mmCIF file of C-alpha atoms and ligand atoms in Angstrom:
data_model
loop_
_atom_site.group_PDB
_atom_site.id
_atom_site.type_symbol
_atom_site.label_atom_id
_atom_site.label_comp_id
_atom_site.label_asym_id
_atom_site.label_seq_id
_atom_site.Cartn_x
_atom_site.Cartn_y
_atom_site.Cartn_z
ATOM 1 C CA UNK A 1 -40.583 2.738 -41.239
ATOM 2 C CA UNK A 2 -44.172 3.837 -40.894
ATOM 3 C CA UNK A 3 -45.703 4.206 -37.518
ATOM 4 C CA UNK A 4 -49.137 4.799 -36.155
ATOM 5 C CA UNK A 5 -50.171 8.436 -35.734
ATOM 6 C CA UNK A 6 -51.011 7.579 -32.159
ATOM 7 C CA UNK A 7 -48.554 7.441 -29.303
ATOM 8 C CA UNK A 8 -48.342 4.460 -27.032
ATOM 9 C CA UNK A 9 -49.047 5.390 -23.448
ATOM 10 C CA UNK A 10 -45.363 4.953 -22.575
ATOM 11 C CA UNK A 11 -44.172 7.231 -25.388
ATOM 12 C CA UNK A 12 -43.465 10.901 -25.126
ATOM 13 C CA UNK A 13 -43.047 13.863 -27.467
ATOM 14 C CA UNK A 14 -40.385 15.409 -25.227
ATOM 15 C CA UNK A 15 -36.796 14.570 -25.955
ATOM 16 C CA UNK A 16 -35.838 16.555 -22.838
ATOM 17 C CA UNK A 17 -38.602 18.182 -20.747
ATOM 18 C CA UNK A 18 -36.057 20.184 -18.697
ATOM 19 C CA UNK A 19 -35.446 22.363 -21.744
ATOM 20 C CA UNK A 20 -38.771 24.089 -21.037
ATOM 21 C CA UNK A 21 -38.015 24.876 -17.394
ATOM 22 C CA UNK A 22 -37.335 28.559 -16.749
ATOM 23 C CA UNK A 23 -34.121 27.695 -14.946
ATOM 24 C CA UNK A 24 -32.741 25.845 -17.972
ATOM 25 C CA UNK A 25 -29.459 27.281 -19.180
ATOM 26 C CA UNK A 26 -29.511 27.122 -23.003
ATOM 27 C CA UNK A 27 -26.420 25.915 -24.885
ATOM 28 C CA UNK A 28 -26.552 28.923 -27.129
ATOM 29 C CA UNK A 29 -27.333 32.458 -26.019
ATOM 30 C CA UNK A 30 -28.958 34.312 -28.913
ATOM 31 C CA UNK A 31 -28.814 38.051 -29.566
ATOM 32 C CA UNK A 32 -27.012 39.045 -26.401
ATOM 33 C CA UNK A 33 -23.526 39.582 -27.826
ATOM 34 C CA UNK A 34 -23.444 43.266 -26.902
ATOM 35 C CA UNK A 35 -24.362 42.592 -23.277
ATOM 36 C CA UNK A 36 -21.922 39.687 -23.047
ATOM 37 C CA UNK A 37 -19.146 41.931 -24.384
ATOM 38 C CA UNK A 38 -19.903 44.649 -21.850
ATOM 39 C CA UNK A 39 -19.909 42.222 -18.955
ATOM 40 C CA UNK A 40 -16.678 40.626 -20.169
ATOM 41 C CA UNK A 41 -15.134 44.082 -20.294
ATOM 42 C CA UNK A 42 -16.080 44.682 -16.644
ATOM 43 C CA UNK A 43 -14.585 41.332 -15.626
ATOM 44 C CA UNK A 44 -11.313 41.833 -17.496
ATOM 45 C CA UNK A 45 -9.382 43.926 -14.911
ATOM 46 C CA UNK A 46 -9.768 41.082 -12.418
ATOM 47 C CA UNK A 47 -7.811 38.788 -14.727
ATOM 48 C CA UNK A 48 -4.830 41.125 -14.364
ATOM 49 C CA UNK A 49 -4.855 41.295 -10.596
ATOM 50 C CA UNK A 50 -7.447 44.067 -10.293
ATOM 51 C CA UNK A 51 -11.125 44.077 -9.411
ATOM 52 C CA UNK A 52 -14.344 43.405 -11.247
ATOM 53 C CA UNK A 53 -16.177 46.631 -12.115
ATOM 54 C CA UNK A 54 -19.835 46.981 -11.144
ATOM 55 C CA UNK A 55 -22.945 47.128 -13.313
ATOM 56 C CA UNK A 56 -26.672 47.648 -13.197
ATOM 57 C CA UNK A 57 -28.529 45.320 -15.597
ATOM 58 C CA UNK A 58 -31.955 46.550 -16.514
ATOM 59 C CA UNK A 59 -34.731 45.306 -18.792
ATOM 60 C CA UNK A 60 -38.268 43.923 -18.703
ATOM 61 C CA UNK A 61 -38.889 40.343 -17.511
ATOM 62 C CA UNK A 62 -37.860 37.596 -19.903
ATOM 63 C CA UNK A 63 -35.157 39.557 -21.720
ATOM 64 C CA UNK A 64 -32.377 37.153 -20.770
ATOM 65 C CA UNK A 65 -30.711 39.041 -17.909
ATOM 66 C CA UNK A 66 -30.483 36.066 -15.571
ATOM 67 C CA UNK A 67 -29.495 33.713 -18.373
ATOM 68 C CA UNK A 68 -26.760 36.036 -19.632
ATOM 69 C CA UNK A 69 -25.192 36.436 -16.192
ATOM 70 C CA UNK A 70 -25.387 32.724 -15.422
ATOM 71 C CA UNK A 71 -23.783 31.860 -18.753
ATOM 72 C CA UNK A 72 -20.895 34.265 -18.206
ATOM 73 C CA UNK A 73 -20.414 33.139 -14.620
ATOM 74 C CA UNK A 74 -20.256 29.526 -15.715
ATOM 75 C CA UNK A 75 -17.564 30.355 -18.235
ATOM 76 C CA UNK A 76 -15.595 32.416 -15.734
ATOM 77 C CA UNK A 77 -15.711 29.585 -13.193
ATOM 78 C CA UNK A 78 -14.491 27.118 -15.815
ATOM 79 C CA UNK A 79 -11.739 29.257 -17.232
ATOM 80 C CA UNK A 80 -10.078 31.135 -14.400
ATOM 81 C CA UNK A 81 -9.204 30.845 -10.730
ATOM 82 C CA UNK A 82 -8.654 34.582 -10.527
ATOM 83 C CA UNK A 83 -12.330 35.487 -10.252
ATOM 84 C CA UNK A 84 -14.970 33.900 -8.048
ATOM 85 C CA UNK A 85 -18.430 34.581 -9.459
ATOM 86 C CA UNK A 86 -21.361 34.326 -7.092
ATOM 87 C CA UNK A 87 -25.015 34.391 -8.087
ATOM 88 C CA UNK A 88 -27.573 35.459 -5.462
ATOM 89 C CA UNK A 89 -31.297 35.301 -6.081
ATOM 90 C CA UNK A 90 -32.609 38.209 -4.007
ATOM 91 C CA UNK A 91 -36.182 37.091 -4.384
ATOM 92 C CA UNK A 92 -35.304 34.202 -2.088
ATOM 93 C CA UNK A 93 -32.467 35.789 -0.145
ATOM 94 C CA UNK A 94 -32.998 39.314 1.071
ATOM 95 C CA UNK A 95 -31.677 39.403 4.615
ATOM 96 C CA UNK A 96 -27.955 40.050 5.086
ATOM 97 C CA UNK A 97 -27.510 36.632 6.682
ATOM 98 C CA UNK A 98 -29.235 34.883 3.766
ATOM 99 C CA UNK A 99 -27.210 36.825 1.187
ATOM 100 C CA UNK A 100 -23.871 36.275 2.942
ATOM 101 C CA UNK A 101 -24.819 32.644 3.560
ATOM 102 C CA UNK A 102 -25.358 32.216 -0.166
ATOM 103 C CA UNK A 103 -22.068 33.954 -0.975
ATOM 104 C CA UNK A 104 -20.166 31.867 1.597
ATOM 105 C CA UNK A 105 -21.507 28.636 0.187
ATOM 106 C CA UNK A 106 -20.467 29.507 -3.362
ATOM 107 C CA UNK A 107 -17.064 30.899 -2.408
ATOM 108 C CA UNK A 108 -16.113 28.150 0.023
ATOM 109 C CA UNK A 109 -17.998 25.242 -1.535
ATOM 110 C CA UNK A 110 -19.837 24.272 1.634
ATOM 111 C CA UNK A 111 -22.507 25.944 3.783
ATOM 112 C CA UNK A 112 -21.500 28.431 6.454
ATOM 113 C CA UNK A 113 -21.180 26.562 9.766
ATOM 114 C CA UNK A 114 -24.386 26.841 11.743
ATOM 115 C CA UNK A 115 -22.669 27.363 15.075
ATOM 116 C CA UNK A 116 -21.836 30.988 15.697
ATOM 117 C CA UNK A 117 -23.297 32.179 12.452
ATOM 118 C CA UNK A 118 -22.642 35.756 13.235
ATOM 119 C CA UNK A 119 -22.423 37.935 10.199
ATOM 120 C CA UNK A 120 -18.836 38.897 10.869
ATOM 121 C CA UNK A 121 -17.779 35.252 11.043
ATOM 122 C CA UNK A 122 -19.476 34.535 7.742
ATOM 123 C CA UNK A 123 -17.874 37.588 6.144
ATOM 124 C CA UNK A 124 -14.493 36.660 7.539
ATOM 125 C CA UNK A 125 -14.876 33.161 6.135
ATOM 126 C CA UNK A 126 -15.569 34.625 2.709
ATOM 127 C CA UNK A 127 -12.671 37.075 2.927
ATOM 128 C CA UNK A 128 -10.124 34.527 4.068
ATOM 129 C CA UNK A 129 -10.996 32.184 1.208
ATOM 130 C CA UNK A 130 -10.623 35.080 -1.243
ATOM 131 C CA UNK A 131 -7.226 35.836 0.303
ATOM 132 C CA UNK A 132 -6.082 32.214 0.115
ATOM 133 C CA UNK A 133 -6.930 32.054 -3.541
ATOM 134 C CA UNK A 134 -5.934 35.622 -4.269
ATOM 135 C CA UNK A 135 -9.172 35.876 -6.210
ATOM 136 C CA UNK A 136 -11.522 38.754 -7.004
ATOM 137 C CA UNK A 137 -15.151 38.433 -5.998
ATOM 138 C CA UNK A 138 -18.077 39.372 -8.228
ATOM 139 C CA UNK A 139 -21.585 39.084 -6.838
ATOM 140 C CA UNK A 140 -24.682 39.144 -9.016
ATOM 141 C CA UNK A 141 -27.636 40.395 -6.986
ATOM 142 C CA UNK A 142 -30.418 39.165 -9.252
ATOM 143 C CA UNK A 143 -33.764 40.911 -8.801
ATOM 144 C CA UNK A 144 -31.943 43.309 -6.480
ATOM 145 C CA UNK A 145 -35.010 45.580 -6.329
ATOM 146 C CA UNK A 146 -36.427 43.004 -3.901
ATOM 147 C CA UNK A 147 -33.828 44.226 -1.407
ATOM 148 C CA UNK A 148 -35.324 47.713 -1.356
ATOM 149 C CA UNK A 149 -38.602 46.932 0.458
ATOM 150 C CA UNK A 150 -36.585 44.586 2.695
ATOM 151 C CA UNK A 151 -34.489 47.624 3.618
ATOM 152 C CA UNK A 152 -31.218 45.815 2.895
ATOM 153 C CA UNK A 153 -30.241 47.156 -0.532
ATOM 154 C CA UNK A 154 -27.959 49.964 0.590
ATOM 155 C CA UNK A 155 -26.584 48.061 3.545
ATOM 156 C CA UNK A 156 -25.564 45.076 1.449
ATOM 157 C CA UNK A 157 -24.055 47.151 -1.348
ATOM 158 C CA UNK A 158 -22.116 49.227 1.132
ATOM 159 C CA UNK A 159 -20.730 46.219 2.962
ATOM 160 C CA UNK A 160 -19.934 44.172 -0.127
ATOM 161 C CA UNK A 161 -18.164 47.020 -1.860
ATOM 162 C CA UNK A 162 -16.130 47.845 1.237
ATOM 163 C CA UNK A 163 -15.188 44.309 2.149
ATOM 164 C CA UNK A 164 -11.670 45.079 0.995
ATOM 165 C CA UNK A 165 -11.184 47.818 3.575
ATOM 166 C CA UNK A 166 -11.371 45.547 6.582
ATOM 167 C CA UNK A 167 -9.839 42.466 5.037
ATOM 168 C CA UNK A 168 -6.903 42.537 2.716
ATOM 169 C CA UNK A 169 -8.756 41.441 -0.418
ATOM 170 C CA UNK A 170 -9.462 42.940 -3.810
ATOM 171 C CA UNK A 171 -12.495 45.157 -4.134
ATOM 172 C CA UNK A 172 -15.611 43.200 -5.065
ATOM 173 C CA UNK A 173 -17.739 43.913 -8.130
ATOM 174 C CA UNK A 174 -21.522 43.873 -7.957
ATOM 175 C CA UNK A 175 -23.893 43.173 -10.860
ATOM 176 C CA UNK A 176 -27.276 44.438 -9.676
ATOM 177 C CA UNK A 177 -30.142 43.187 -11.846
ATOM 178 C CA UNK A 178 -33.715 44.438 -12.076
ATOM 179 C CA UNK A 179 -36.781 43.833 -14.237
ATOM 180 C CA UNK A 180 -38.534 46.769 -12.651
ATOM 181 C CA UNK A 181 -38.307 49.576 -15.198
ATOM 182 C CA UNK A 182 -39.901 52.084 -12.856
ATOM 183 C CA UNK A 183 -36.815 51.847 -10.696
ATOM 184 C CA UNK A 184 -33.289 53.121 -11.129
ATOM 185 C CA UNK A 185 -30.997 50.921 -9.047
ATOM 186 C CA UNK A 186 -28.165 53.404 -9.409
ATOM 187 C CA UNK A 187 -30.296 56.223 -8.021
ATOM 188 C CA UNK A 188 -31.615 54.043 -5.186
ATOM 189 C CA UNK A 189 -28.079 53.903 -3.809
ATOM 190 C CA UNK A 190 -27.574 56.409 -1.014
ATOM 191 C CA UNK A 191 -24.669 58.845 -0.841
ATOM 192 C CA UNK A 192 -22.347 56.551 1.102
ATOM 193 C CA UNK A 193 -22.909 53.719 -1.366
ATOM 194 C CA UNK A 194 -22.524 55.982 -4.374
ATOM 195 C CA UNK A 195 -19.008 56.871 -3.297
ATOM 196 C CA UNK A 196 -17.970 53.244 -3.964
ATOM 197 C CA UNK A 197 -20.606 52.096 -6.495
ATOM 198 C CA UNK A 198 -20.088 53.392 -10.042
ATOM 199 C CA UNK A 199 -22.075 50.931 -12.096
ATOM 200 C CA UNK A 200 -22.121 50.695 -15.872
ATOM 201 C CA UNK A 201 -25.721 50.571 -17.097
ATOM 202 C CA UNK A 202 -26.439 47.566 -19.307
ATOM 203 C CA UNK A 203 -29.817 47.522 -21.018
ATOM 204 C CA UNK A 204 -31.784 44.479 -22.150
ATOM 205 C CA UNK A 205 -34.473 45.370 -24.685
ATOM 206 C CA UNK A 206 -37.383 43.024 -25.441
ATOM 207 C CA UNK A 207 -36.662 40.517 -28.188
ATOM 208 C CA UNK A 208 -38.237 41.078 -31.598
ATOM 209 C CA UNK A 209 -40.545 38.484 -33.061
ATOM 210 C CA UNK A 210 -37.738 37.149 -35.265
ATOM 211 C CA UNK A 211 -35.380 36.865 -32.319
ATOM 212 C CA UNK A 212 -38.023 35.076 -30.284
ATOM 213 C CA UNK A 213 -38.615 32.690 -33.159
ATOM 214 C CA UNK A 214 -34.917 31.814 -33.281
ATOM 215 C CA UNK A 215 -34.744 31.230 -29.546
ATOM 216 C CA UNK A 216 -37.867 29.068 -29.646
ATOM 217 C CA UNK A 217 -36.729 27.095 -32.704
ATOM 218 C CA UNK A 218 -33.534 26.245 -30.886
ATOM 219 C CA UNK A 219 -35.441 25.200 -27.804
ATOM 220 C CA UNK A 220 -37.792 23.003 -29.829
ATOM 221 C CA UNK A 221 -34.833 21.286 -31.498
ATOM 222 C CA UNK A 222 -33.372 20.451 -28.111
ATOM 223 C CA UNK A 223 -36.518 19.637 -26.221
ATOM 224 C CA UNK A 224 -38.925 17.922 -28.626
ATOM 225 C CA UNK A 225 -38.583 15.047 -31.072
ATOM 226 C CA UNK A 226 -38.372 15.973 -34.765
ATOM 227 C CA UNK A 227 -41.630 16.906 -36.534
ATOM 228 C CA UNK A 228 -43.630 17.238 -33.290
ATOM 229 C CA UNK A 229 -44.033 21.012 -33.659
ATOM 230 C CA UNK A 230 -44.117 22.246 -37.292
ATOM 231 C CA UNK A 231 -42.377 25.538 -38.151
ATOM 232 C CA UNK A 232 -45.604 27.500 -38.918
ATOM 233 C CA UNK A 233 -46.784 26.774 -35.388
ATOM 234 C CA UNK A 234 -43.469 27.975 -33.967
ATOM 235 C CA UNK A 235 -44.050 31.175 -35.980
ATOM 236 C CA UNK A 236 -47.467 31.582 -34.475
ATOM 237 C CA UNK A 237 -46.176 30.981 -30.963
ATOM 238 C CA UNK A 238 -43.381 33.508 -31.577
ATOM 239 C CA UNK A 239 -45.971 36.039 -32.657
ATOM 240 C CA UNK A 240 -48.008 35.543 -29.497
ATOM 241 C CA UNK A 241 -44.895 35.772 -27.315
ATOM 242 C CA UNK A 242 -43.741 38.908 -29.143
ATOM 243 C CA UNK A 243 -47.185 40.432 -28.502
ATOM 244 C CA UNK A 244 -46.668 39.742 -24.795
ATOM 245 C CA UNK A 245 -43.057 40.985 -25.131
ATOM 246 C CA UNK A 246 -41.961 37.908 -23.233
ATOM 247 C CA UNK A 247 -40.067 34.949 -24.629
ATOM 248 C CA UNK A 248 -41.129 32.963 -21.557
ATOM 249 C CA UNK A 249 -44.716 33.019 -22.809
ATOM 250 C CA UNK A 250 -43.441 31.248 -25.927
ATOM 251 C CA UNK A 251 -41.499 28.607 -24.008
ATOM 252 C CA UNK A 252 -44.503 27.954 -21.818
ATOM 253 C CA UNK A 253 -46.819 27.763 -24.827
ATOM 254 C CA UNK A 254 -44.637 25.152 -26.492
ATOM 255 C CA UNK A 255 -44.681 23.029 -23.382
ATOM 256 C CA UNK A 256 -48.435 23.345 -22.794
ATOM 257 C CA UNK A 257 -49.412 22.755 -26.425
ATOM 258 C CA UNK A 258 -47.150 19.700 -26.630
ATOM 259 C CA UNK A 259 -48.560 18.317 -23.395
ATOM 260 C CA UNK A 260 -52.067 18.595 -24.859
ATOM 261 C CA UNK A 261 -51.062 16.623 -27.954
ATOM 262 C CA UNK A 262 -49.303 14.046 -25.821
ATOM 263 C CA UNK A 263 -52.291 13.683 -23.532
ATOM 264 C CA UNK A 264 -54.467 12.968 -26.580
ATOM 265 C CA UNK A 265 -51.955 10.394 -27.759
ATOM 266 C CA UNK A 266 -51.054 12.356 -30.911
ATOM 267 C CA UNK A 267 -47.568 12.617 -32.446
ATOM 268 C CA UNK A 268 -48.045 16.149 -33.751
ATOM 269 C CA UNK A 269 -49.020 19.408 -32.146
ATOM 270 C CA UNK A 270 -51.916 21.077 -33.982
ATOM 271 C CA UNK A 271 -53.148 24.613 -34.456
ATOM 272 C CA UNK A 272 -55.965 23.826 -32.016
ATOM 273 C CA UNK A 273 -53.433 22.742 -29.336
ATOM 274 C CA UNK A 274 -51.674 26.088 -29.649
ATOM 275 C CA UNK A 275 -54.960 28.016 -29.542
ATOM 276 C CA UNK A 276 -56.078 26.238 -26.388
ATOM 277 C CA UNK A 277 -52.683 26.591 -24.719
ATOM 278 C CA UNK A 278 -52.525 30.275 -25.677
ATOM 279 C CA UNK A 279 -55.804 30.954 -23.921
ATOM 280 C CA UNK A 280 -54.540 29.348 -20.739
ATOM 281 C CA UNK A 281 -51.088 30.935 -20.865
ATOM 282 C CA UNK A 282 -52.160 34.480 -21.729
ATOM 283 C CA UNK A 283 -55.255 34.690 -19.494
ATOM 284 C CA UNK A 284 -53.389 36.237 -16.528
ATOM 285 C CA UNK A 285 -51.723 38.825 -18.800
ATOM 286 C CA UNK A 286 -55.060 39.761 -20.339
ATOM 287 C CA UNK A 287 -56.680 40.175 -16.931
ATOM 288 C CA UNK A 288 -53.797 42.380 -15.773
ATOM 289 C CA UNK A 289 -54.117 44.534 -18.883
ATOM 290 C CA UNK A 290 -57.879 44.931 -18.425
ATOM 291 C CA UNK A 291 -57.492 46.155 -14.863
ATOM 292 C CA UNK A 292 -55.238 48.985 -16.057
ATOM 293 C CA UNK A 293 -57.986 50.405 -18.295
ATOM 294 C CA UNK A 294 -60.501 53.079 -17.312
ATOM 295 C CA UNK A 295 -64.130 52.016 -16.993
ATOM 296 C CA UNK A 296 -65.040 53.567 -20.336
ATOM 297 C CA UNK A 297 -62.067 51.960 -22.108
ATOM 298 C CA UNK A 298 -62.953 48.595 -20.643
ATOM 299 C CA UNK A 299 -66.514 48.998 -21.837
ATOM 300 C CA UNK A 300 -65.366 49.798 -25.362
ATOM 301 C CA UNK A 301 -63.048 46.760 -25.350
ATOM 302 C CA UNK A 302 -65.909 44.572 -24.218
ATOM 303 C CA UNK A 303 -68.211 45.946 -26.887
ATOM 304 C CA UNK A 304 -65.558 45.510 -29.602
ATOM 305 C CA UNK A 305 -64.984 41.935 -28.456
ATOM 306 C CA UNK A 306 -68.660 41.057 -28.733
ATOM 307 C CA UNK A 307 -68.878 42.673 -32.134
ATOM 308 C CA UNK A 308 -65.826 40.751 -33.339
ATOM 309 C CA UNK A 309 -67.265 37.504 -32.002
ATOM 310 C CA UNK A 310 -70.466 38.179 -33.973
ATOM 311 C CA UNK A 311 -68.375 38.450 -37.129
ATOM 312 C CA UNK A 312 -69.278 42.113 -37.814
ATOM 313 C CA UNK A 313 -67.232 44.553 -39.910
ATOM 314 C CA UNK A 314 -64.178 45.533 -37.847
ATOM 315 C CA UNK A 315 -62.966 48.498 -39.927
ATOM 316 C CA UNK A 316 -62.309 51.274 -37.439
ATOM 317 C CA UNK A 317 -64.797 53.636 -39.116
ATOM 318 C CA UNK A 318 -67.533 51.000 -39.200
ATOM 319 C CA UNK A 319 -66.924 50.208 -35.539
ATOM 320 C CA UNK A 320 -67.252 53.898 -34.688
ATOM 321 C CA UNK A 321 -70.478 54.305 -36.670
ATOM 322 C CA UNK A 322 -72.022 51.249 -35.095
ATOM 323 C CA UNK A 323 -70.980 52.383 -31.638
ATOM 324 C CA UNK A 324 -72.548 55.767 -32.318
ATOM 325 C CA UNK A 325 -75.932 54.289 -33.067
ATOM 326 C CA UNK A 326 -76.613 53.821 -29.435
ATOM 327 C CA UNK A 327 -73.715 55.486 -27.684
ATOM 328 C CA UNK A 328 -73.261 59.212 -27.179
ATOM 329 C CA UNK A 329 -69.599 59.094 -28.155
ATOM 330 C CA UNK A 330 -67.692 61.663 -30.174
ATOM 331 C CA UNK A 331 -65.038 60.736 -32.682
ATOM 332 C CA UNK A 332 -62.208 62.220 -30.616
ATOM 333 C CA UNK A 333 -63.167 60.299 -27.501
ATOM 334 C CA UNK A 334 -63.572 57.127 -29.524
ATOM 335 C CA UNK A 335 -60.071 57.454 -30.943
ATOM 336 C CA UNK A 336 -58.594 58.253 -27.564
ATOM 337 C CA UNK A 337 -60.113 55.128 -26.086
ATOM 338 C CA UNK A 338 -59.058 53.051 -29.064
ATOM 339 C CA UNK A 339 -55.495 54.296 -28.671
ATOM 340 C CA UNK A 340 -55.593 53.407 -25.000
ATOM 341 C CA UNK A 341 -56.625 49.849 -25.938
ATOM 342 C CA UNK A 342 -53.718 49.630 -28.380
ATOM 343 C CA UNK A 343 -51.277 50.868 -25.785
ATOM 344 C CA UNK A 344 -52.640 48.376 -23.283
ATOM 345 C CA UNK A 345 -51.959 45.619 -25.829
ATOM 346 C CA UNK A 346 -55.570 44.489 -26.151
ATOM 347 C CA UNK A 347 -56.232 45.507 -29.746
ATOM 348 C CA UNK A 348 -54.037 46.216 -32.745
ATOM 349 C CA UNK A 349 -54.955 48.769 -35.402
ATOM 350 C CA UNK A 350 -53.992 47.058 -38.620
ATOM 351 C CA UNK A 351 -53.803 49.027 -41.890
ATOM 352 C CA UNK A 352 -56.619 47.694 -44.077
ATOM 353 C CA UNK A 353 -57.147 47.629 -47.836
ATOM 354 C CA UNK A 354 -57.918 51.276 -48.601
ATOM 355 C CA UNK A 355 -60.557 51.565 -45.899
ATOM 356 C CA UNK A 356 -58.562 52.958 -43.037
ATOM 357 C CA UNK A 357 -57.567 50.699 -40.201
ATOM 358 C CA UNK A 358 -59.039 47.504 -38.919
ATOM 359 C CA UNK A 359 -59.545 46.896 -35.207
ATOM 360 C CA UNK A 360 -58.096 43.491 -34.419
ATOM 361 C CA UNK A 361 -58.177 41.823 -31.026
ATOM 362 C CA UNK A 362 -54.956 40.359 -29.706
ATOM 363 C CA UNK A 363 -56.796 37.764 -27.674
ATOM 364 C CA UNK A 364 -59.732 35.448 -28.059
ATOM 365 C CA UNK A 365 -62.865 37.624 -28.314
ATOM 366 C CA UNK A 366 -64.762 35.736 -25.622
ATOM 367 C CA UNK A 367 -61.824 36.097 -23.247
ATOM 368 C CA UNK A 368 -61.581 39.849 -23.863
ATOM 369 C CA UNK A 369 -65.304 40.283 -23.286
ATOM 370 C CA UNK A 370 -65.069 38.264 -20.072
ATOM 371 C CA UNK A 371 -62.046 40.210 -18.810
ATOM 372 C CA UNK A 372 -63.639 43.604 -19.586
ATOM 373 C CA UNK A 373 -67.201 42.998 -18.426
ATOM 374 C CA UNK A 374 -68.703 45.275 -15.814
ATOM 375 C CA UNK A 375 -69.259 43.801 -12.330
ATOM 376 C CA UNK A 376 -72.881 43.117 -13.298
ATOM 377 C CA UNK A 377 -71.496 40.850 -16.081
ATOM 378 C CA UNK A 378 -72.834 43.049 -18.864
ATOM 379 C CA UNK A 379 -70.913 44.876 -21.502
ATOM 380 C CA UNK A 380 -72.938 48.086 -21.375
ATOM 381 C CA UNK A 381 -71.253 51.338 -22.111
ATOM 382 C CA UNK A 382 -71.348 53.717 -19.163
ATOM 383 C CA UNK A 383 -71.025 57.461 -19.467
ATOM 384 C CA UNK A 384 -68.266 58.141 -21.936
ATOM 385 C CA UNK A 385 -67.122 61.433 -20.616
HETATM 386 N N1 LIG B 1 -30.872 35.004 -25.628
HETATM 387 C C1 LIG B 1 -31.476 33.888 -25.245
HETATM 388 N N2 LIG B 1 -31.209 32.702 -25.821
HETATM 389 C C2 LIG B 1 -31.834 31.598 -25.400
HETATM 390 N N3 LIG B 1 -32.745 31.556 -24.425
HETATM 391 C C3 LIG B 1 -33.062 32.716 -23.815
HETATM 392 C C4 LIG B 1 -32.439 33.927 -24.185
HETATM 393 N N4 LIG B 1 -32.943 34.921 -23.436
HETATM 394 C C5 LIG B 1 -33.844 34.366 -22.621
HETATM 395 N N5 LIG B 1 -33.923 33.039 -22.836
HETATM 396 C C6 LIG B 1 -34.820 32.137 -22.141
HETATM 397 O O1 LIG B 1 -35.957 32.888 -21.744
HETATM 398 C C7 LIG B 1 -36.296 32.656 -20.395
HETATM 399 C C8 LIG B 1 -36.249 33.939 -19.608
HETATM 400 O O2 LIG B 1 -34.922 34.425 -19.551
HETATM 401 P P1 LIG B 1 -34.324 35.081 -18.218
HETATM 402 O O3 LIG B 1 -32.852 35.110 -18.365
HETATM 403 O O4 LIG B 1 -34.864 34.381 -17.022
HETATM 404 O O5 LIG B 1 -34.936 36.548 -18.326
HETATM 405 P P2 LIG B 1 -34.876 37.730 -17.243
HETATM 406 O O6 LIG B 1 -33.879 37.370 -16.185
HETATM 407 O O7 LIG B 1 -34.496 38.939 -18.034
HETATM 408 O O8 LIG B 1 -36.286 37.843 -16.710
HETATM 409 C C9 LIG B 1 -35.341 31.596 -19.906
HETATM 410 O O9 LIG B 1 -35.992 30.356 -19.981
HETATM 411 C C10 LIG B 1 -34.188 31.652 -20.862
HETATM 412 O O10 LIG B 1 -33.625 30.372 -21.022
HETATM 413 MG MG1 LIG B 2 -34.263 37.117 -14.154
#
């Protein structure tokens, strides 16, 4: 059957749009076997009448921490009555009442009664259900670092981990999750918490480009109709997402690029759709990166961007020589600034054919220039020193 390259207005390219929501729980969890094994190991004692052991899960955003825990919890809930897994999103629940309310609802299956919602009543409700079922509780405090500014992190850990002292239940396990690498959730625990909280550290490293491509390919298969997004474009999207070290950028790019094609009534996503979507999706990341640069580094980035847009020679040496023509910049300073731009993820230094390295922008040149311009909207180099 042949069909027109154009979509009818009632047709869609999405087999299942929910697949591109961040809350979507994928059928297959890729490349997280080690973390799944460690978490399963911590859950195991509870299957033999003991307690779940605690953990701190740590890794940058978009490394699958939430997904991994939710997958395991779903399996536990399906397969055993001995453990009651509870997932708490601390971004939305950071007061004790909100956290215990969320735990109550998941343990008991209905919301805590509004009347007399004193904390002790809610806790007692949780404990008595655990007793009835002779089950062990495990609570995932996702984005638990949000509890620290709220001043409830230590309080909640202390109470949860000592629930068993007041009520005759098994000791609870806590999986505390954070995407904040500047923070050590274990060390944030105060002395009284540390006496009952001995978490295993579980690390989630960023996915490689190949891993991202596999995750995205799977998502495309589930979410889009066949042939909508050709494999080379998935490769390109994976590369962009790997550059941002965030698989979510890739998922978002697929959705946005496909929406553009659909809006135009086309059956295929094109290179141009991905380019346009990439600019929209990565703009906030680029702006954030630019603000972390020094004034002189920003100026160099801006100047490099304009040069690249003009199609000039981008070999590192040629860039330096050209810069020198009207900038009082020494070679050492130039290389320091260039390294800073690489670290900030704005340029890559790519080995060239025998001529040293080439300076390549990670983003659209116009966007880099715009993000790095001085307040007076020019790209002039200030004092280098
Ligand atoms: N291993 C994986 N396999 C499939 N999808 C994944 C995997 N890891 C992450 N994802 C997807 O990437 C997105 C971000 O994952 P998430 O678990 O929210 O990361 P984190 O909690 O570490 O910030 C989600 O949409 C999730 O479905
Ligand atoms: Mg998360």
